[in-house]
Coordinates of C-alpha atoms in Angstrom, one line a residue:
M1 CA -45.3 -108.4 -36.9
N2 CA -44.3 -111.2 -39.2
R3 CA -41.5 -109.7 -41.3
R4 CA -42.2 -111.7 -44.4
T5 CA -46.0 -110.9 -44.4
A6 CA -45.3 -107.2 -43.8
T7 CA -42.7 -107.1 -46.6
S8 CA -45.0 -108.8 -49.0
V9 CA -47.8 -106.3 -48.3
I10 CA -45.5 -103.4 -49.0
F11 CA -44.0 -105.0 -52.1
I12 CA -47.5 -105.7 -53.6
G13 CA -48.6 -102.2 -52.7
F14 CA -45.6 -100.6 -54.5
F15 CA -46.3 -102.7 -57.6
L16 CA -49.9 -101.5 -57.8
L17 CA -48.8 -97.9 -57.0
G18 CA -46.3 -98.1 -59.9
M19 CA -49.2 -99.0 -62.2
V20 CA -51.4 -96.3 -60.7
F21 CA -48.9 -93.5 -61.1
I22 CA -47.6 -94.3 -64.6
L23 CA -50.9 -95.1 -66.4
W24 CA -52.0 -91.4 -66.5
G25 CA -49.2 -90.4 -68.9
I26 CA -49.9 -93.5 -71.1
M27 CA -53.6 -92.8 -71.3
L28 CA -53.3 -89.0 -71.5
P29 CA -54.2 -88.7 -75.2
D30 CA -57.4 -90.7 -74.6
L31 CA -58.2 -88.7 -71.4
A32 CA -57.7 -85.4 -73.3
K33 CA -59.9 -86.5 -76.1
T34 CA -62.8 -87.8 -73.9
L35 CA -62.8 -85.0 -71.4
A36 CA -61.7 -82.1 -73.7
M37 CA -58.4 -81.4 -71.8
N38 CA -56.0 -79.1 -73.5
E39 CA -52.2 -79.1 -72.8
L40 CA -52.6 -76.6 -69.9
V41 CA -55.3 -78.7 -68.2
S42 CA -53.2 -81.8 -68.7
G43 CA -50.2 -80.2 -67.1
A44 CA -52.5 -79.0 -64.2
F45 CA -53.6 -82.6 -63.7
F46 CA -50.1 -83.8 -63.0
T47 CA -49.3 -80.7 -61.0
L48 CA -52.2 -81.4 -58.6
I49 CA -51.0 -84.9 -58.1
S50 CA -47.7 -83.4 -57.1
I51 CA -49.2 -80.8 -54.8
G52 CA -51.2 -83.5 -53.1
A53 CA -48.1 -85.6 -52.8
I54 CA -46.2 -82.8 -51.2
A55 CA -49.0 -82.2 -48.6
G56 CA -49.4 -85.9 -48.0
A57 CA -45.6 -86.5 -47.6
F58 CA -45.3 -83.5 -45.2
V59 CA -48.2 -84.8 -43.0
G60 CA -47.1 -88.4 -43.2
G61 CA -43.4 -87.7 -42.4
K62 CA -44.4 -86.0 -39.2
Y63 CA -47.3 -88.1 -37.9
I64 CA -47.5 -91.6 -39.4
Q65 CA -45.4 -93.2 -36.6
K66 CA -48.2 -92.3 -34.2
F67 CA -50.3 -95.0 -35.8
D68 CA -50.1 -98.7 -36.5
F69 CA -48.3 -98.8 -39.9
M70 CA -50.1 -101.8 -41.4
S71 CA -53.6 -100.8 -40.3
L72 CA -53.0 -97.3 -41.8
F73 CA -51.6 -98.8 -45.0
A74 CA -54.9 -100.9 -45.3
C75 CA -57.1 -97.8 -44.8
L76 CA -55.1 -95.7 -47.3
S77 CA -55.1 -98.5 -49.9
L78 CA -58.9 -98.7 -49.6
S79 CA -59.1 -94.9 -50.1
V80 CA -57.0 -95.2 -53.3
A81 CA -59.4 -97.8 -54.6
G82 CA -62.4 -95.5 -53.9
L83 CA -60.6 -92.6 -55.7
L84 CA -59.8 -94.7 -58.8
L85 CA -63.5 -95.7 -59.0
F86 CA -64.5 -92.0 -58.6
M87 CA -62.0 -90.9 -61.3
A88 CA -63.2 -93.6 -63.7
S89 CA -66.8 -92.2 -63.4
V90 CA -66.1 -88.5 -64.1
S91 CA -67.6 -86.9 -67.2
H92 CA -65.7 -83.6 -66.8
W93 CA -62.1 -82.8 -66.3
H94 CA -62.8 -80.6 -63.2
W95 CA -63.6 -83.6 -61.1
L96 CA -60.6 -85.4 -62.5
L97 CA -58.4 -82.6 -61.1
V98 CA -60.0 -83.0 -57.6
G99 CA -59.3 -86.7 -57.7
A100 CA -55.7 -86.0 -58.8
F101 CA -55.0 -84.0 -55.7
L102 CA -56.5 -86.6 -53.3
L103 CA -54.6 -89.4 -55.1
G104 CA -51.3 -87.7 -54.6
F105 CA -52.0 -86.9 -51.0
I106 CA -53.0 -90.5 -50.0
S107 CA -50.3 -92.2 -52.2
S108 CA -47.4 -90.2 -50.8
S109 CA -48.3 -91.3 -47.3
L110 CA -48.3 -94.9 -48.5
F111 CA -44.8 -94.4 -49.9
T112 CA -43.6 -92.9 -46.6
I113 CA -45.0 -95.9 -44.7
G114 CA -43.4 -98.3 -47.1
H115 CA -39.9 -96.7 -47.0
T116 CA -40.0 -96.5 -43.2
M117 CA -41.2 -100.1 -42.6
I118 CA -38.7 -101.7 -45.0
A119 CA -35.8 -99.6 -43.6
R120 CA -36.7 -100.7 -40.0
L121 CA -37.6 -104.3 -40.8
H122 CA -34.4 -104.9 -42.8
A123 CA -31.8 -102.6 -41.2
S124 CA -28.9 -105.0 -42.0
R125 CA -29.9 -105.2 -45.7
R126 CA -31.4 -101.7 -46.1
S127 CA -30.1 -100.8 -49.5
T128 CA -30.9 -104.1 -51.0
M129 CA -34.4 -104.3 -49.6
M130 CA -35.3 -100.7 -50.5
G131 CA -34.0 -101.3 -53.9
L132 CA -36.2 -104.4 -54.2
M133 CA -39.2 -102.4 -53.0
D134 CA -38.6 -99.7 -55.6
F135 CA -38.0 -102.5 -58.1
M136 CA -41.6 -103.6 -57.4
F137 CA -42.7 -100.0 -58.1
S138 CA -40.8 -100.1 -61.4
L139 CA -42.2 -103.5 -62.2
G140 CA -45.6 -102.0 -61.9
T141 CA -44.7 -99.2 -64.3
L142 CA -43.3 -101.8 -66.7
A143 CA -46.5 -103.8 -66.6
A144 CA -48.8 -100.7 -67.1
P145 CA -48.3 -100.2 -70.9
F146 CA -49.0 -103.9 -71.5
Y147 CA -51.9 -103.9 -69.1
I148 CA -53.5 -101.0 -70.8
S149 CA -52.8 -102.3 -74.3
A150 CA -54.4 -105.7 -73.3
L151 CA -57.5 -104.1 -72.0
Y152 CA -57.7 -101.8 -75.0
L153 CA -57.9 -104.9 -77.2
L154 CA -61.2 -105.8 -75.4
E155 CA -62.5 -102.2 -75.2
H156 CA -60.7 -99.0 -76.0
D157 CA -61.9 -97.2 -72.9
W158 CA -59.5 -95.6 -70.4
R159 CA -62.0 -96.1 -67.6
W160 CA -61.6 -99.9 -67.4
P161 CA -57.9 -99.9 -66.4
L162 CA -58.9 -97.7 -63.4
R163 CA -61.7 -100.0 -62.4
W164 CA -59.7 -103.2 -62.4
L165 CA -56.9 -101.5 -60.5
A166 CA -59.4 -100.4 -57.9
I167 CA -60.4 -104.0 -57.4
A168 CA -56.8 -104.9 -56.9
M169 CA -56.3 -102.1 -54.4
V170 CA -59.3 -103.5 -52.4
G171 CA -57.6 -106.9 -52.3
L172 CA -54.4 -105.2 -51.1
A173 CA -56.3 -103.4 -48.4
A174 CA -57.8 -106.7 -47.2
Y175 CA -54.4 -108.4 -47.1
A176 CA -52.9 -105.5 -45.2
W177 CA -55.7 -105.5 -42.7
Y178 CA -55.3 -109.2 -42.2
A179 CA -51.5 -108.7 -41.6
A180 CA -52.2 -106.0 -39.1
R181 CA -54.7 -108.1 -37.1
R182 CA -52.5 -111.2 -37.3
G183 CA -49.3 -109.7 -36.1
K184 CA -48.1 -107.5 -33.3
K185 CA -48.3 -103.7 -34.0
F186 CA -45.2 -102.3 -35.5
A187 CA -46.0 -98.6 -35.6
I188 CA -45.6 -97.7 -32.0
P189 CA -41.9 -98.1 -31.0
T190 CA -40.8 -98.9 -27.5
Q191 CA -38.6 -95.8 -27.4
P192 CA -40.6 -92.8 -26.2
Q193 CA -38.6 -90.4 -28.3
L194 CA -39.7 -92.2 -31.5
R195 CA -43.4 -91.6 -30.7
K196 CA -43.1 -87.8 -31.1
S197 CA -43.8 -86.0 -34.3
L198 CA -40.6 -85.2 -36.2
S199 CA -39.2 -81.9 -37.4
Y200 CA -38.2 -81.2 -41.0
G201 CA -36.3 -78.1 -39.9
E202 CA -33.5 -79.8 -38.0
V203 CA -33.0 -82.3 -40.9
I204 CA -32.9 -79.8 -43.8
K205 CA -30.4 -77.7 -42.0
R206 CA -27.8 -80.4 -42.5
P207 CA -26.1 -79.8 -45.9
I208 CA -26.1 -83.5 -46.9
F209 CA -29.8 -83.8 -46.5
F210 CA -30.3 -80.4 -48.1
F211 CA -28.6 -81.6 -51.3
L212 CA -30.6 -84.9 -51.0
A213 CA -33.8 -82.9 -51.2
L214 CA -32.5 -80.9 -54.2
A215 CA -31.5 -84.1 -55.9
A216 CA -35.0 -85.5 -55.3
V217 CA -36.4 -82.5 -57.2
G218 CA -34.4 -83.4 -60.3
Y219 CA -35.3 -87.1 -59.9
G220 CA -39.0 -86.3 -59.9
A221 CA -38.6 -84.0 -62.9
V222 CA -36.8 -86.5 -65.0
E223 CA -38.8 -89.6 -64.1
F224 CA -42.3 -88.2 -64.3
G225 CA -41.5 -85.6 -66.9
N226 CA -40.6 -88.5 -69.2
A227 CA -43.3 -90.8 -67.9
N228 CA -46.1 -88.2 -68.2
W229 CA -45.2 -86.7 -71.5
F230 CA -43.1 -89.1 -73.6
V231 CA -46.1 -90.9 -75.2
S232 CA -47.6 -87.5 -76.1
Y233 CA -44.2 -86.2 -77.3
A234 CA -43.6 -89.3 -79.4
Q235 CA -47.0 -89.2 -81.0
Q236 CA -47.4 -85.4 -81.6
G237 CA -43.7 -84.4 -81.9
R238 CA -42.3 -87.4 -83.8
G239 CA -45.3 -88.9 -85.5
F240 CA -45.4 -92.3 -83.8
T241 CA -48.5 -94.3 -83.5
G242 CA -49.9 -94.8 -80.0
E243 CA -48.8 -98.4 -80.0
E244 CA -45.2 -97.5 -81.1
A245 CA -44.9 -94.8 -78.5
R246 CA -46.0 -97.1 -75.7
M247 CA -43.6 -99.8 -76.8
V248 CA -40.7 -97.3 -77.0
F249 CA -41.6 -96.0 -73.6
A250 CA -41.5 -99.6 -72.2
F251 CA -37.7 -99.5 -72.6
F252 CA -37.7 -96.7 -69.9
T253 CA -39.6 -98.8 -67.4
A254 CA -37.6 -101.9 -68.3
G255 CA -34.4 -100.0 -67.5
M256 CA -35.9 -98.9 -64.2
V257 CA -36.6 -102.5 -63.3
I258 CA -33.2 -103.8 -64.3
S259 CA -31.4 -101.0 -62.4
R260 CA -33.4 -101.4 -59.2
L261 CA -33.0 -105.2 -59.3
G262 CA -29.3 -105.3 -59.9
F263 CA -27.7 -102.2 -58.3
S264 CA -27.0 -103.9 -55.0
T265 CA -24.6 -106.3 -56.7
L266 CA -22.6 -103.3 -58.0
L267 CA -22.1 -102.1 -54.4
R268 CA -19.7 -105.0 -53.9
W269 CA -17.2 -103.2 -56.0
L270 CA -18.3 -99.6 -55.9
S271 CA -19.0 -97.2 -53.0
P272 CA -22.5 -95.7 -52.8
H273 CA -21.3 -92.2 -53.7
R274 CA -19.3 -93.4 -56.7
L275 CA -22.2 -95.5 -58.0
M276 CA -24.5 -92.5 -57.7
L277 CA -22.3 -90.5 -60.0
I278 CA -22.1 -93.2 -62.6
L279 CA -25.8 -93.7 -62.6
A280 CA -26.5 -90.0 -62.9
G281 CA -24.2 -89.7 -65.8
I282 CA -25.9 -92.6 -67.7
M283 CA -29.3 -91.0 -67.0
A284 CA -28.2 -87.6 -68.4
L285 CA -26.8 -89.2 -71.5
G286 CA -30.0 -91.0 -72.1
A287 CA -32.2 -87.9 -71.7
F288 CA -30.3 -86.1 -74.4
I289 CA -30.5 -89.1 -76.8
I290 CA -34.3 -89.2 -76.3
K291 CA -34.7 -85.5 -77.2
L292 CA -32.2 -85.4 -80.1
A293 CA -33.1 -88.7 -81.8
V294 CA -35.8 -89.2 -84.3
E295 CA -35.5 -93.0 -85.0
P296 CA -37.5 -95.3 -82.7
Q297 CA -34.4 -97.5 -82.1
L298 CA -32.3 -94.6 -80.8
M299 CA -35.2 -93.3 -78.7
S300 CA -35.6 -96.8 -77.3
L301 CA -31.9 -96.7 -76.4
G302 CA -32.3 -93.3 -74.7
N303 CA -35.3 -94.5 -72.7
L304 CA -33.3 -97.6 -71.6
L305 CA -30.4 -95.5 -70.5
V306 CA -32.5 -93.1 -68.6
G307 CA -34.2 -96.0 -66.8
L308 CA -30.9 -97.7 -66.1
G309 CA -29.4 -94.6 -64.6
L310 CA -32.4 -93.3 -62.8
G311 CA -33.9 -96.5 -61.4
A312 CA -31.4 -97.2 -58.6
L313 CA -30.8 -93.5 -57.7
F314 CA -33.7 -93.1 -55.4
P315 CA -33.3 -96.2 -53.2
L316 CA -29.5 -95.7 -53.2
M317 CA -29.8 -92.0 -52.1
L318 CA -32.5 -92.6 -49.5
S319 CA -31.0 -95.8 -48.0
S320 CA -27.6 -94.0 -47.7
A321 CA -29.3 -91.1 -45.9
M322 CA -31.0 -93.6 -43.5
D323 CA -27.7 -95.2 -42.8
I324 CA -26.6 -91.9 -41.5
D325 CA -29.6 -91.2 -39.3
S326 CA -32.1 -94.0 -39.2
D327 CA -34.3 -92.5 -36.5
K328 CA -35.3 -89.7 -39.0
G329 CA -36.5 -92.3 -41.5
P330 CA -40.1 -90.9 -41.9
I331 CA -38.8 -87.4 -42.3
L332 CA -36.1 -88.4 -44.8
S333 CA -38.6 -90.4 -46.8
G334 CA -41.2 -87.5 -46.6
M335 CA -38.5 -85.0 -47.6
C336 CA -37.5 -87.1 -50.7
V337 CA -41.2 -87.5 -51.7
I338 CA -41.7 -83.8 -51.3
G339 CA -38.7 -82.9 -53.4
S340 CA -39.6 -85.5 -56.0
S341 CA -43.2 -84.1 -56.1
V342 CA -41.9 -80.6 -56.6
G343 CA -39.8 -81.8 -59.5
V344 CA -42.8 -83.6 -61.0
Q345 CA -44.8 -80.4 -60.7
L346 CA -42.1 -78.3 -62.4
A347 CA -41.7 -80.8 -65.2
S348 CA -45.3 -81.8 -65.7
F349 CA -46.9 -78.4 -65.5
G350 CA -43.9 -76.7 -67.1
T351 CA -44.1 -79.0 -70.1
G352 CA -47.8 -78.5 -70.5
F353 CA -47.5 -74.7 -70.1
W354 CA -44.6 -74.5 -72.5
A355 CA -46.4 -76.7 -75.1
S356 CA -49.5 -74.5 -74.9
F357 CA -47.8 -71.6 -76.6
S358 CA -45.0 -73.4 -78.4
S359 CA -45.1 -77.2 -79.2
I360 CA -44.6 -80.4 -77.3
N361 CA -41.5 -81.0 -79.5
T362 CA -39.9 -77.9 -77.9
A363 CA -41.4 -78.2 -74.5
F364 CA -40.0 -81.7 -74.0
W365 CA -36.6 -80.1 -73.4
T366 CA -37.7 -79.9 -69.7
V367 CA -36.5 -83.5 -69.4
P368 CA -32.9 -83.0 -70.4
I369 CA -32.8 -79.8 -68.3
G370 CA -34.0 -81.8 -65.3
A371 CA -31.3 -84.4 -66.1
I372 CA -28.6 -81.8 -65.8
W373 CA -30.0 -80.5 -62.5
L374 CA -30.1 -84.0 -61.1
L375 CA -26.5 -84.8 -62.2
V376 CA -25.2 -81.7 -60.5
M377 CA -27.2 -82.2 -57.3
V378 CA -26.1 -85.9 -57.1
W379 CA -22.5 -84.8 -57.4
A380 CA -22.9 -82.4 -54.5
Y381 CA -24.8 -85.0 -52.4
S382 CA -22.2 -87.7 -53.1
R383 CA -19.4 -85.5 -51.9
Y384 CA -21.1 -84.9 -48.5
L385 CA -22.0 -88.5 -48.3
K386 CA -18.4 -89.6 -48.8
K387 CA -17.3 -87.4 -46.0
Q388 CA -20.1 -88.4 -43.7
L389 CA -19.5 -92.1 -44.2
H390 CA -15.8 -91.7 -43.7
Q391 CA -16.5 -89.9 -40.3
L392 CA -18.9 -92.7 -39.3
N393 CA -16.3 -95.4 -40.1
N394 CA -13.6 -93.6 -38.1
T395 CA -16.0 -93.3 -35.1
V396 CA -16.8 -97.0 -35.2
E397 CA -13.1 -97.9 -35.4

């Protein structure tokens, strides 16, 4: 398969998936008003996306390598387009919840394919390329608030952003199918042992990967706890207008983009385990600034710091794990997606449930709590990573 073509398909896919995943939190007030969704139902919506992602990542991690990656990517992208059109047509929130589960299930398999392909296609530059791939996801999240605001100027209807994204996903599916037909199949390796389904058990037993999974839980809680609830928190808890809340939130996605684009440069001077700790510390500081501040300027700074600290953590943690055991790439990716999805579920549903009997102003404490969890788990993971890399270097020597 042509490396450049395959990489461009994955990068475009991650950009569009970034928009798909982030827009629900941005449009939540409009969704809730149109479909009569209370805080509990809103939390359940994000929870079902997470449950679907857990199921999809588990299945994908074990079995995707039995298929041609690019052909499967095309089929799944087309399925996402169909789901977006379905969700744009619902008139009751019950059907929206069904779509949420299916969207999480299919999208998590797309993430697993993307992580595995980029890691294998660019083994010599794994950290950099995985960072760029996740940068494209963050670029999509950065573009989403402006994309929605622009469409709202034409018609204030949350259904149209979904419809136009569906059209873009159809285009992506066609491009991926073209790439699959044009190039040699990449999904079936020549080594017989790589054709077998993989086991999560033998990976999670290793302490380093166990703490990686726990760190992924905190990562999902902070990223999507803030992404799904910040706009609602800023409007209902701090009295911001919808436009003000979306613009302040844009600093979070901007920080994610900058972090993922530039972290590989810092690896020239900092070891991966040390950079992880620095990023986690910046993230935790930003999370508390967001919660404790009331001025939009300080909240913008907090969002920027969370984005800067959080953005590079996922590609850095996952690429470091794949450096240790690249043959387990699909499982490691699936495990991180599962852990992240559990964190999304805890933060999203937990915030909605907490807000249903308290207030969104109080319930938003789930984000700083998740930040502390992530900081501690990154510290534990980085210690094991330091020892493991030291052992690998001694073996090579």
